[in-house]
Amino acid sequence: MDDNTIKHAVEELLSSAADSETQSAVIEQLELEKSASDVALLLESLPLAERLATWEQLSDDRKVPVLVEMRADASESILKQQDENLLLALFTGVDADTLLELQDSLPEHLLENVIGRMDEEQQHRFSAAQQFEDDEVGHWCDHQPLVVPGKTKLKVVMRLLRRHLPPHSHVVYLVDNRGNFTGTVRINRLFGADPALRISEFAEADYPTLDAKEDIYVAADQVAASGESSLPVITESGLLIGRLDMGTAYELQSEKAESQLMAGAGLDEDADLFAPVRQSAQSRAVWLGINLMTALLASWFIGLFEATLQQVVALAVLMPVVASMGGIAGSQTLTLIVRGLALGQISKANLKPLLTKEVKVGALNGVLWAVVIGLIAGIWFGDVLLGTVIGIAIVANIVCAAISGIFIPVLLDKLKIDPALSGSVILTTVTDIVGFVAFLGLGSLLLLG
Amino acid sequence: MDDNTIKHAVEELLSSAADSETQSAVIEQLELEKSASDVALLLESLPLAERLATWEQLSDDRKVPVLVEMRADASESILKQQDENLLLALFTGVDADTLLELQDSLPEHLLENVIGRMDEEQQHRFSAAQQFEDDEVGHWCDHQPLVVPGKTKLKVVMRLLRRHLPPHSHVVYLVDNRGNFTGTVRINRLFGADPALRISEFAEADYPTLDAKEDIYVAADQVAASGESSLPVITESGLLIGRLDMGTAYELQSEKAESQLMAGAGLDEDADLFAPVRQSAQSRAVWLGINLMTALLASWFIGLFEATLQQVVALAVLMPVVASMGGIAGSQTLTLIVRGLALGQISKANLKPLLTKEVKVGALNGVLWAVVIGLIAGIWFGDVLLGTVIGIAIVANIVCAAISGIFIPVLLDKLKIDPALSGSVILTTVTDIVGFVAFLGLGSLLLLG
């Protein structure tokens, strides 16, 4: 991805001099040089009006491939502005895989219309994919692997291979006459072989396969771990329905990383850079609302110490320090555990030594920073006792943070809730409350009077 | 990756009854069934003592491959406990690629000793890789692609291919007699061809290539975008030095995602689940120290309003709400921009419309939550004016957060600092300070007296 090309095109398209002639020149250049995914990135980088104007300039045969590459919110921003007859014309003749990608963004009756116009084979593929959930590999696998009946003569296979080898293919899949998977043949084994032989003579016994009901991200990891460029996707009954190749596996992995980045801020991976204001505001409000509740909860705990705060106002000044040191220390433990859970490394057996280690690390850092902060606070407010109070509160909060940083993600994982998404909110709620209560509580005990 | 196998093995190895007999049985089973990377994950999941004991049980020929798969901190925890003669024996005979992976973890003189014992070809490869920085693809590329001189007869190439096809290979690389890259041939094109022909007759003109000085993660994206299973890596002068395949590209991408996850909490991607306590505490202290400085800065601003806080203690109770709502809203904008920067979508040209949109979204959500929080605060403390003050402060902070969420990552990116790493700390410092100053400042103006 050469991002400067996109930036440059955006600048030209948004410059004050951009007329439709400039637009069409920029687009023509991009269509020549760039892939559909680059053009998709460009469209996503444009505000709505310019996005639609640029889209109009695309040649008709590029429009659908570009839509497929766009994130859902952005492609929908275009689709819902189009005339339906025009869309029907664009989508007539697309294959099942393309339609599957855009299925959720198209109006129901348009979808039916397009399906009705597909040939029988594509219709069959489309409805076959619908039998799987959209997080199962059977829904998304590539339906055009190299498949031949096991009894095919080498001569025929070689002719086929010579004409066409799909990307990431280095094996031929063999099926019996009911379409059930029977094995694979590595194509390099065929060099110099007798063309009169049957291909099944070269079949490999235990080639790895993917279960059609497997989670797509797990399946992507399985393809990568196999060392093969693609793996066949098989139903429970043994039917070969397609394959997942390394190209798709790479895309899936990058989609997952993007969705985790976005989820950390309560955003959807499909969120559009230039979504309409109301839509953006609405989709972000939920996360703000959840955060408000946790913040109010913390405030309620602070409220318990109103009398103390009135007498020792230094406590109010310093209390965010106690809360935030706990939050940072806790998020370090949390992140380590979230990674461990994702890698499958955390179990009941190593939880105890892990807890011991993290508590020790917390205690060590807690004491270190307690001394530093205690000294700063003591000098700042000229009060040794205040320094002592904040020091003890810091140690307590960092140690609690270490314990929470382990138990919160482990519990969420047990409850089948993604700890990468919600772990951090829960953790900081805990460290805020523990920090405020420890600091203000100790302050009430030792500083009042 | 079947994570239950790892969990199960960890449980057996950590159970109170685990003697060396149990250990060796568990390991034998794993070696039979599992890849080196699974065994590496298992070792990482064990506390130090058990990790070393289990490592001892590995058969000698698995030890080095397992070390290569482990994250650096974990493999170092093992390496530094080993007798040097034993290590020398283990490493004698490893290839250049393996040694490159572990280079930084081995003592200098051991490394020299191992290199001295490699054959000339491997020594040459090792020193060739050293000519590139360790973030350049030339340092890491696979040095065993299928390479033949262009004048080779098909008959020879076919014999070669039949015996051995490296993973993710579907092309043969052609070189001239100085080792310079001259083109590629797709192996499927060779079926049915006359074995007496030269391979160069089938060469493809414009096959994509990678520059040896390219950043490894960019190179991984380039391989994926090309649709090929691997791309040749070429020096500036045209020398073919290796290839990057989709298997490695997938690993690189997953490494990058992991390192971003960890960096978000100020952790190194190599951080070990069971690192020694002192080492862990030390490596985390820096991030805590940075956070302390930002927290103290925020406290200093709160300190400016000591007199106000003393009179209106409700301000102290509610001030974390204002700061945290700003932090959340800002991190949503920040995350959207960080993704846009990573995709190459943000430029000078679309910054202004982006800013307009985000400020509008901020204003809308600001007003919404200002009303909600204003009502809650007003009722809680029975003070309409307090509700008004917090409402205005919320709107101001959320709008400022939207602006900061755009400019902070864009500026960091311009300064070549990864905005995914440091953006969030800077942003929350800004939203904390703006939140506290707006709320307490307005409070001083309107509530005192």
Coordinates of C-alpha atoms in Angstrom, one line a residue, chain A:
Chain A
M1 CA 0.0 0.0 0.0
D2 CA 1.6 3.2 -1.1
D3 CA -0.2 5.6 1.2
N4 CA 1.2 8.7 -0.5
T5 CA -0.8 8.0 -3.6
I6 CA -4.0 8.0 -1.6
K7 CA -3.0 11.2 0.2
H8 CA -2.1 12.9 -3.1
A9 CA -5.4 11.9 -4.7
V10 CA -7.3 13.1 -1.7
E11 CA -5.6 16.5 -2.0
E12 CA -6.3 16.8 -5.7
L13 CA -10.0 15.8 -5.2
L14 CA -10.5 18.2 -2.3
S15 CA -8.6 21.1 -3.8
S16 CA -10.7 24.2 -4.5
A17 CA -10.0 23.8 -8.2
A18 CA -11.4 20.3 -8.4
D19 CA -14.0 20.1 -11.2
S20 CA -15.4 16.9 -12.8
E21 CA -12.5 16.9 -15.3
T22 CA -9.9 16.8 -12.6
Q23 CA -11.9 14.2 -10.8
S24 CA -12.1 11.9 -13.8
A25 CA -8.4 12.4 -14.5
V26 CA -7.4 11.4 -11.0
I27 CA -9.7 8.4 -11.1
E28 CA -8.5 7.3 -14.5
Q29 CA -4.9 7.4 -13.2
L30 CA -5.9 5.4 -10.0
E31 CA -7.8 2.8 -12.0
L32 CA -4.8 2.2 -14.1
E33 CA -2.2 2.0 -11.4
K34 CA -4.0 0.9 -8.2
S35 CA -5.9 -2.0 -6.9
A36 CA -9.6 -1.9 -6.0
S37 CA -8.6 -1.9 -2.3
D38 CA -6.5 1.3 -2.8
V39 CA -9.5 3.0 -4.5
A40 CA -11.7 1.8 -1.6
L41 CA -9.2 3.5 0.9
L42 CA -9.4 6.7 -1.2
L43 CA -13.2 6.8 -1.2
E44 CA -13.2 6.2 2.6
S45 CA -10.9 9.2 3.0
L46 CA -13.3 11.6 1.3
P47 CA -16.2 13.5 2.9
L48 CA -19.6 12.3 1.8
A49 CA -20.2 14.7 -1.1
E50 CA -16.8 14.2 -2.7
R51 CA -17.0 10.5 -2.0
L52 CA -20.2 10.3 -4.1
A53 CA -18.9 12.5 -6.8
T54 CA -15.7 10.5 -7.1
W55 CA -17.6 7.2 -7.1
E56 CA -19.7 8.4 -10.0
Q57 CA -16.4 8.8 -12.0
L58 CA -15.4 5.2 -11.5
S59 CA -15.8 2.9 -14.5
D60 CA -18.8 0.6 -14.1
D61 CA -16.7 -2.6 -14.0
R62 CA -14.6 -1.2 -11.0
K63 CA -17.6 -0.1 -8.9
V64 CA -18.6 -3.5 -7.4
P65 CA -15.0 -4.7 -6.7
V66 CA -14.3 -1.3 -4.9
L67 CA -17.5 -1.6 -2.8
V68 CA -16.4 -5.1 -1.7
E69 CA -13.1 -3.7 -0.4
M70 CA -14.7 -0.8 1.5
R71 CA -15.6 -1.1 5.2
A72 CA -19.4 -1.6 5.6
D73 CA -20.4 1.8 6.9
A74 CA -18.6 3.5 4.1
S75 CA -19.9 1.3 1.3
E76 CA -23.4 1.7 2.7
S77 CA -23.0 5.5 2.6
I78 CA -22.7 5.1 -1.2
L79 CA -25.2 2.3 -1.7
K80 CA -28.1 4.1 -0.1
Q81 CA -27.6 7.1 -2.4
Q82 CA -27.9 5.1 -5.6
D83 CA -30.9 4.6 -7.8
E84 CA -32.1 1.1 -7.5
N85 CA -32.3 0.3 -11.2
L86 CA -28.7 1.4 -11.5
L87 CA -27.7 -0.9 -8.7
L88 CA -29.5 -3.8 -10.3
A89 CA -27.6 -3.2 -13.5
L90 CA -24.3 -3.0 -11.6
F91 CA -24.9 -6.2 -9.6
T92 CA -26.3 -8.3 -12.4
G93 CA -23.8 -11.0 -13.1
V94 CA -21.8 -10.8 -9.9
D95 CA -20.7 -14.1 -8.4
A96 CA -21.9 -15.6 -5.2
D97 CA -18.7 -14.6 -3.2
T98 CA -19.1 -10.9 -4.1
L99 CA -22.8 -10.9 -3.2
L100 CA -22.0 -12.6 0.2
E101 CA -19.7 -9.8 1.0
L102 CA -22.3 -7.1 0.3
Q103 CA -25.4 -9.0 1.3
D104 CA -26.0 -7.1 4.5
S105 CA -25.7 -3.7 2.8
L106 CA -28.2 -4.3 0.0
P107 CA -32.0 -3.8 0.3
E108 CA -33.8 -7.1 0.6
H109 CA -35.7 -7.0 -2.6
L110 CA -32.7 -5.9 -4.7
L111 CA -30.8 -8.8 -3.2
E112 CA -33.5 -11.2 -4.2
N113 CA -33.6 -9.7 -7.7
V114 CA -29.9 -10.1 -8.1
I115 CA -29.9 -13.7 -6.9
G116 CA -32.7 -14.4 -9.3
R117 CA -30.5 -13.3 -12.2
M118 CA -27.5 -15.4 -11.2
D119 CA -26.9 -18.7 -13.0
E120 CA -27.8 -21.9 -11.2
E121 CA -24.3 -22.7 -10.0
Q122 CA -23.8 -19.3 -8.4
Q123 CA -27.3 -19.5 -6.8
H124 CA -26.4 -22.9 -5.4
R125 CA -23.1 -21.5 -3.9
F126 CA -24.9 -18.5 -2.4
S127 CA -27.5 -20.7 -0.7
A128 CA -24.9 -23.2 0.4
A129 CA -23.0 -20.4 2.2
Q130 CA -26.2 -19.3 3.9
Q131 CA -26.3 -22.7 5.8
F132 CA -23.4 -21.4 7.9
E133 CA -23.3 -18.6 10.4
D134 CA -21.3 -15.6 9.2
D135 CA -18.5 -16.3 11.7
E136 CA -18.0 -19.8 10.4
V137 CA -15.5 -20.6 7.7
G138 CA -18.1 -22.4 5.6
H139 CA -19.8 -19.1 5.0
W140 CA -16.8 -17.4 3.6
C141 CA -14.5 -20.0 2.0
D142 CA -13.3 -19.6 -1.5
H143 CA -15.5 -21.8 -3.7
Q144 CA -13.1 -22.1 -6.6
P145 CA -10.4 -24.5 -5.6
L146 CA -8.8 -26.9 -8.0
V147 CA -11.1 -30.0 -7.7
V148 CA -11.0 -33.1 -9.8
P149 CA -12.5 -36.6 -9.4
G150 CA -9.9 -39.0 -8.1
K151 CA -10.2 -41.2 -11.2
T152 CA -9.1 -38.3 -13.6
K153 CA -6.1 -39.1 -15.8
L154 CA -3.0 -37.1 -15.2
K155 CA -3.0 -35.9 -18.8
V156 CA -6.3 -34.0 -18.2
V157 CA -5.2 -32.6 -14.8
M158 CA -2.0 -31.3 -16.4
R159 CA -3.8 -29.6 -19.1
L160 CA -6.1 -28.0 -16.6
L161 CA -3.2 -26.9 -14.4
R162 CA -1.3 -25.4 -17.3
R163 CA -4.2 -23.2 -18.2
H164 CA -5.1 -22.0 -14.8
L165 CA -3.7 -22.2 -11.2
P166 CA -5.7 -20.2 -8.6
P167 CA -3.7 -18.0 -6.2
H168 CA -2.1 -19.8 -3.3
S169 CA -2.7 -23.2 -4.9
H170 CA 0.0 -25.9 -4.9
V171 CA -2.3 -28.9 -4.4
V172 CA -5.2 -30.4 -6.3
Y173 CA -8.2 -31.6 -4.2
L174 CA -9.7 -34.9 -5.1
V175 CA -13.3 -35.9 -4.6
D176 CA -15.4 -39.0 -5.1
N177 CA -18.5 -39.0 -7.3
R178 CA -20.6 -37.5 -4.5
G179 CA -18.3 -34.6 -4.1
N180 CA -16.8 -35.9 -0.8
F181 CA -13.2 -35.0 -0.2
T182 CA -10.8 -37.9 -0.6
G183 CA -7.4 -36.4 -0.6
T184 CA -4.9 -34.0 -2.1
V185 CA -2.1 -34.2 -4.6
R186 CA 0.9 -31.8 -4.6
I187 CA 1.2 -30.6 -8.1
N188 CA 5.0 -30.7 -8.1
R189 CA 4.8 -34.5 -7.7
L190 CA 3.3 -34.7 -11.2
F191 CA 6.3 -33.5 -13.1
G192 CA 7.7 -36.4 -15.1
A193 CA 4.9 -38.7 -14.2
D194 CA 3.1 -40.9 -16.7
P195 CA 0.2 -38.9 -18.1
A196 CA -1.9 -42.1 -18.5
L197 CA -2.0 -42.7 -14.7
R198 CA -5.0 -41.7 -12.5
I199 CA -4.4 -38.7 -10.3
S200 CA -5.5 -40.7 -7.2
E201 CA -2.3 -42.7 -7.5
F202 CA -0.5 -39.6 -6.2
A203 CA -2.9 -38.8 -3.4
E204 CA -1.5 -37.8 0.0
A205 CA -3.2 -39.6 2.9
D206 CA -3.3 -37.2 5.9
Y207 CA -3.5 -33.7 4.5
P208 CA -4.9 -31.2 7.1
T209 CA -8.5 -30.0 6.6
L210 CA -10.8 -27.3 8.0
D211 CA -14.2 -28.0 9.6
A212 CA -16.8 -25.8 7.8
K213 CA -18.2 -24.8 11.2
E214 CA -14.9 -23.6 12.5
D215 CA -14.6 -20.0 13.6
I216 CA -13.1 -17.9 10.7
Y217 CA -10.3 -16.5 12.8
V218 CA -9.3 -19.8 14.3
A219 CA -9.4 -21.3 10.8
A220 CA -7.1 -18.5 9.6
D221 CA -4.6 -19.5 12.3
Q222 CA -4.9 -23.1 11.4
V223 CA -4.1 -22.4 7.7
A224 CA -1.0 -20.4 8.8
A225 CA 0.1 -23.1 11.3
S226 CA -0.2 -25.9 8.7
G227 CA 2.5 -24.4 6.5
E228 CA 0.3 -25.0 3.5
S229 CA -0.8 -22.1 1.2
S230 CA -4.5 -23.2 1.6
L231 CA -6.6 -25.8 3.3
P232 CA -9.7 -27.6 2.1
V233 CA -13.0 -26.8 3.9
I234 CA -15.1 -29.9 4.6
T235 CA -18.6 -30.3 6.1
E236 CA -19.3 -32.8 8.8
S237 CA -20.5 -35.3 6.3
G238 CA -17.2 -35.0 4.3
L239 CA -18.4 -32.8 1.5
L240 CA -15.7 -30.5 0.0
I241 CA -17.2 -27.0 -0.1
G242 CA -14.2 -24.9 -0.8
R243 CA -10.9 -23.7 0.7
L244 CA -9.4 -21.0 2.8
D245 CA -6.1 -19.6 1.5
M246 CA -3.3 -17.6 3.0
G247 CA -4.4 -14.5 1.2
T248 CA -7.8 -14.6 3.0
A249 CA -6.2 -15.7 6.2
Y250 CA -4.0 -12.6 6.2
E251 CA -7.0 -10.3 5.5
L252 CA -8.9 -12.0 8.4
Q253 CA -6.0 -11.4 10.8
S254 CA -5.7 -7.8 9.8
E255 CA -9.5 -7.3 10.2
K256 CA -9.3 -8.8 13.6
A257 CA -6.4 -6.5 14.7
E258 CA -8.4 -3.5 13.4
S259 CA -11.5 -4.6 15.2
Q260 CA -9.6 -5.0 18.5
L261 CA -8.0 -1.5 18.1
M262 CA -11.4 0.0 17.5
A263 CA -13.2 -2.0 20.2
G264 CA -10.7 -0.6 22.8
A265 CA -12.5 2.8 22.3
G266 CA -16.0 1.3 22.1
L267 CA -16.0 1.7 18.3
D268 CA -17.2 -0.7 15.6
E269 CA -14.5 -1.9 13.1
D270 CA -16.8 -0.7 10.3
A271 CA -16.9 2.9 11.7
D272 CA -16.6 5.4 8.8
L273 CA -14.1 8.3 9.0
F274 CA -16.8 10.5 7.4
A275 CA -20.0 9.0 8.8
P276 CA -22.9 11.4 9.1
V277 CA -22.7 13.4 12.3
R278 CA -25.9 12.0 13.9
Q279 CA -24.9 8.4 13.1
S280 CA -21.5 8.9 14.6
A281 CA -22.8 10.6 17.7
Q282 CA -25.4 7.9 18.2
S283 CA -22.9 5.0 17.8
R284 CA -20.5 6.6 20.3
A285 CA -23.1 7.6 22.9
V286 CA -23.4 4.1 24.3
W287 CA -19.8 3.9 25.3
L288 CA -19.9 7.3 26.8
G289 CA -23.0 6.3 28.8
I290 CA -21.4 3.2 30.2
N291 CA -18.4 5.3 31.2
L292 CA -20.7 7.8 32.8
M293 CA -22.1 5.1 35.0
T294 CA -18.7 3.9 36.2
A295 CA -17.6 7.5 36.8
L296 CA -20.7 8.3 38.8
L297 CA -20.1 5.2 40.9
A298 CA -16.6 6.4 41.7
S299 CA -18.0 9.9 42.5
W300 CA -20.5 8.3 44.9
F301 CA -17.6 6.7 46.8
I302 CA -15.8 10.1 46.9
G303 CA -19.1 11.6 48.2
L304 CA -18.9 9.4 51.2
F305 CA -15.9 11.5 52.4
E306 CA -17.3 14.9 51.8
A307 CA -16.7 16.0 55.4
T308 CA -13.0 14.9 55.2
L309 CA -12.5 16.7 51.9
Q310 CA -13.8 19.9 53.3
Q311 CA -11.3 19.8 56.1
V312 CA -8.3 18.5 54.2
V313 CA -8.5 19.9 50.7
A314 CA -5.1 18.5 49.7
L315 CA -6.9 15.1 49.5
A316 CA -9.0 16.4 46.7
V317 CA -6.0 17.8 44.9
L318 CA -4.1 14.5 45.1
M319 CA -6.8 11.9 44.7
P320 CA -6.6 11.6 40.9
V321 CA -2.9 10.6 41.3
V322 CA -3.8 7.6 43.5
A323 CA -6.5 6.5 41.1
S324 CA -4.5 6.8 38.0
M325 CA -1.3 5.0 39.3
G326 CA -3.6 2.1 40.1
G327 CA -5.2 2.2 36.7
I328 CA -1.9 2.1 34.9
A329 CA -0.4 -0.7 37.0
G330 CA -3.6 -2.7 36.6
S331 CA -3.7 -2.3 32.9
Q332 CA -0.2 -3.6 32.6
T333 CA -1.2 -6.9 34.4
L334 CA -4.5 -7.0 32.5
T335 CA -2.7 -6.7 29.1
L336 CA -0.3 -9.4 29.9
I337 CA -3.2 -11.7 30.9
V338 CA -5.3 -10.8 27.9
R339 CA -2.4 -11.8 25.6
G340 CA -1.9 -15.0 27.6
L341 CA -5.6 -15.8 27.3
A342 CA -5.5 -15.2 23.6
L343 CA -2.6 -17.5 23.2
G344 CA -4.2 -20.2 25.4
Q345 CA -1.5 -20.0 28.0
I346 CA -3.6 -19.2 31.1
S347 CA -5.2 -22.1 33.0
K348 CA -6.3 -22.9 36.6
A349 CA -2.9 -24.5 37.2
N350 CA -0.7 -21.5 36.6
L351 CA -3.1 -18.8 38.0
K352 CA -1.6 -19.1 41.5
P353 CA 2.1 -18.7 40.6
L354 CA 1.0 -15.9 38.2
L355 CA -0.9 -14.1 41.0
T356 CA 2.1 -14.5 43.4
K357 CA 4.4 -13.0 40.8
E358 CA 2.1 -10.1 39.9
V359 CA 1.4 -9.2 43.5
K360 CA 5.2 -9.2 44.2
V361 CA 5.8 -6.9 41.1
G362 CA 2.9 -4.7 42.3
A363 CA 4.3 -4.5 45.8
L364 CA 7.8 -3.6 44.6
N365 CA 6.5 -0.9 42.3
G366 CA 3.9 0.2 44.8
V367 CA 6.6 0.8 47.5
L368 CA 8.9 2.5 45.0
W369 CA 6.3 5.0 43.8
A370 CA 4.7 5.3 47.3
V371 CA 8.1 6.7 48.5
V372 CA 8.4 9.0 45.6
I373 CA 4.8 10.3 45.7
G374 CA 4.9 10.4 49.5
L375 CA 7.9 12.7 49.5
I376 CA 6.5 14.9 46.8
A377 CA 3.1 15.2 48.6
G378 CA 4.8 15.7 52.0
I379 CA 6.9 18.5 50.7
W380 CA 4.2 20.1 48.5
F381 CA 1.7 20.4 51.3
G382 CA 4.3 20.5 54.1
D383 CA 2.7 17.6 55.9
V384 CA 4.5 14.4 56.6
L385 CA 1.3 12.6 57.6
L386 CA -0.3 13.4 54.3
G387 CA 2.8 11.9 52.5
T388 CA 2.3 8.8 54.6
V389 CA -1.4 8.5 53.8
I390 CA -0.9 8.8 50.1
G391 CA 2.1 6.4 50.2
I392 CA 0.0 3.7 51.9
A393 CA -2.9 4.3 49.5
I394 CA -0.6 3.9 46.5
V395 CA 0.8 0.6 47.7
A396 CA -2.7 -0.7 48.5
N397 CA -4.1 0.4 45.1
I398 CA -1.3 -1.0 43.0
V399 CA -1.4 -4.3 44.8
C400 CA -5.2 -4.5 44.3
A401 CA -4.7 -3.5 40.7
A402 CA -2.4 -6.5 40.2
I403 CA -5.0 -8.8 41.6
S404 CA -7.8 -7.3 39.6
G405 CA -5.6 -7.3 36.5
I406 CA -5.5 -11.1 36.7
F407 CA -9.0 -12.0 38.0
I408 CA -11.1 -9.6 35.8
P409 CA -9.9 -10.9 32.4
V410 CA -10.0 -14.5 33.6
L411 CA -13.5 -14.2 34.9
L412 CA -14.7 -12.4 31.7
D413 CA -13.1 -15.1 29.6
K414 CA -15.0 -17.8 31.7
L415 CA -18.2 -15.8 31.0
K416 CA -17.3 -15.8 27.2
I417 CA -17.0 -12.0 27.2
D418 CA -14.0 -10.7 25.3
P419 CA -11.7 -9.4 28.0
A420 CA -9.9 -7.1 25.5
L421 CA -13.1 -5.2 25.0
S422 CA -14.6 -4.7 28.5
G423 CA -11.7 -5.6 30.8
S424 CA -10.2 -2.2 30.8
V425 CA -13.4 -0.3 31.8
I426 CA -14.1 -2.7 34.7
L427 CA -10.5 -2.6 35.8
T428 CA -10.3 1.2 36.0
T429 CA -13.6 1.3 37.8
V430 CA -12.1 -0.9 40.4
T431 CA -8.8 1.0 40.7
D432 CA -10.6 4.3 40.8
I433 CA -12.9 3.2 43.7
V434 CA -10.1 1.4 45.6
G435 CA -7.8 4.4 45.1
F436 CA -10.4 6.9 46.3
V437 CA -11.6 4.9 49.2
A438 CA -8.1 3.9 50.4
F439 CA -6.8 7.4 50.1
L440 CA -9.8 9.3 51.5
G441 CA -10.6 6.6 54.1
L442 CA -7.0 6.7 55.5
G443 CA -7.1 10.4 55.3
S444 CA -10.2 10.5 57.4
L445 CA -8.6 8.2 60.0
L446 CA -5.2 9.9 60.2
L447 CA -5.6 13.6 59.2
L448 CA -8.9 14.7 60.7
G449 CA -9.0 16.7 63.8

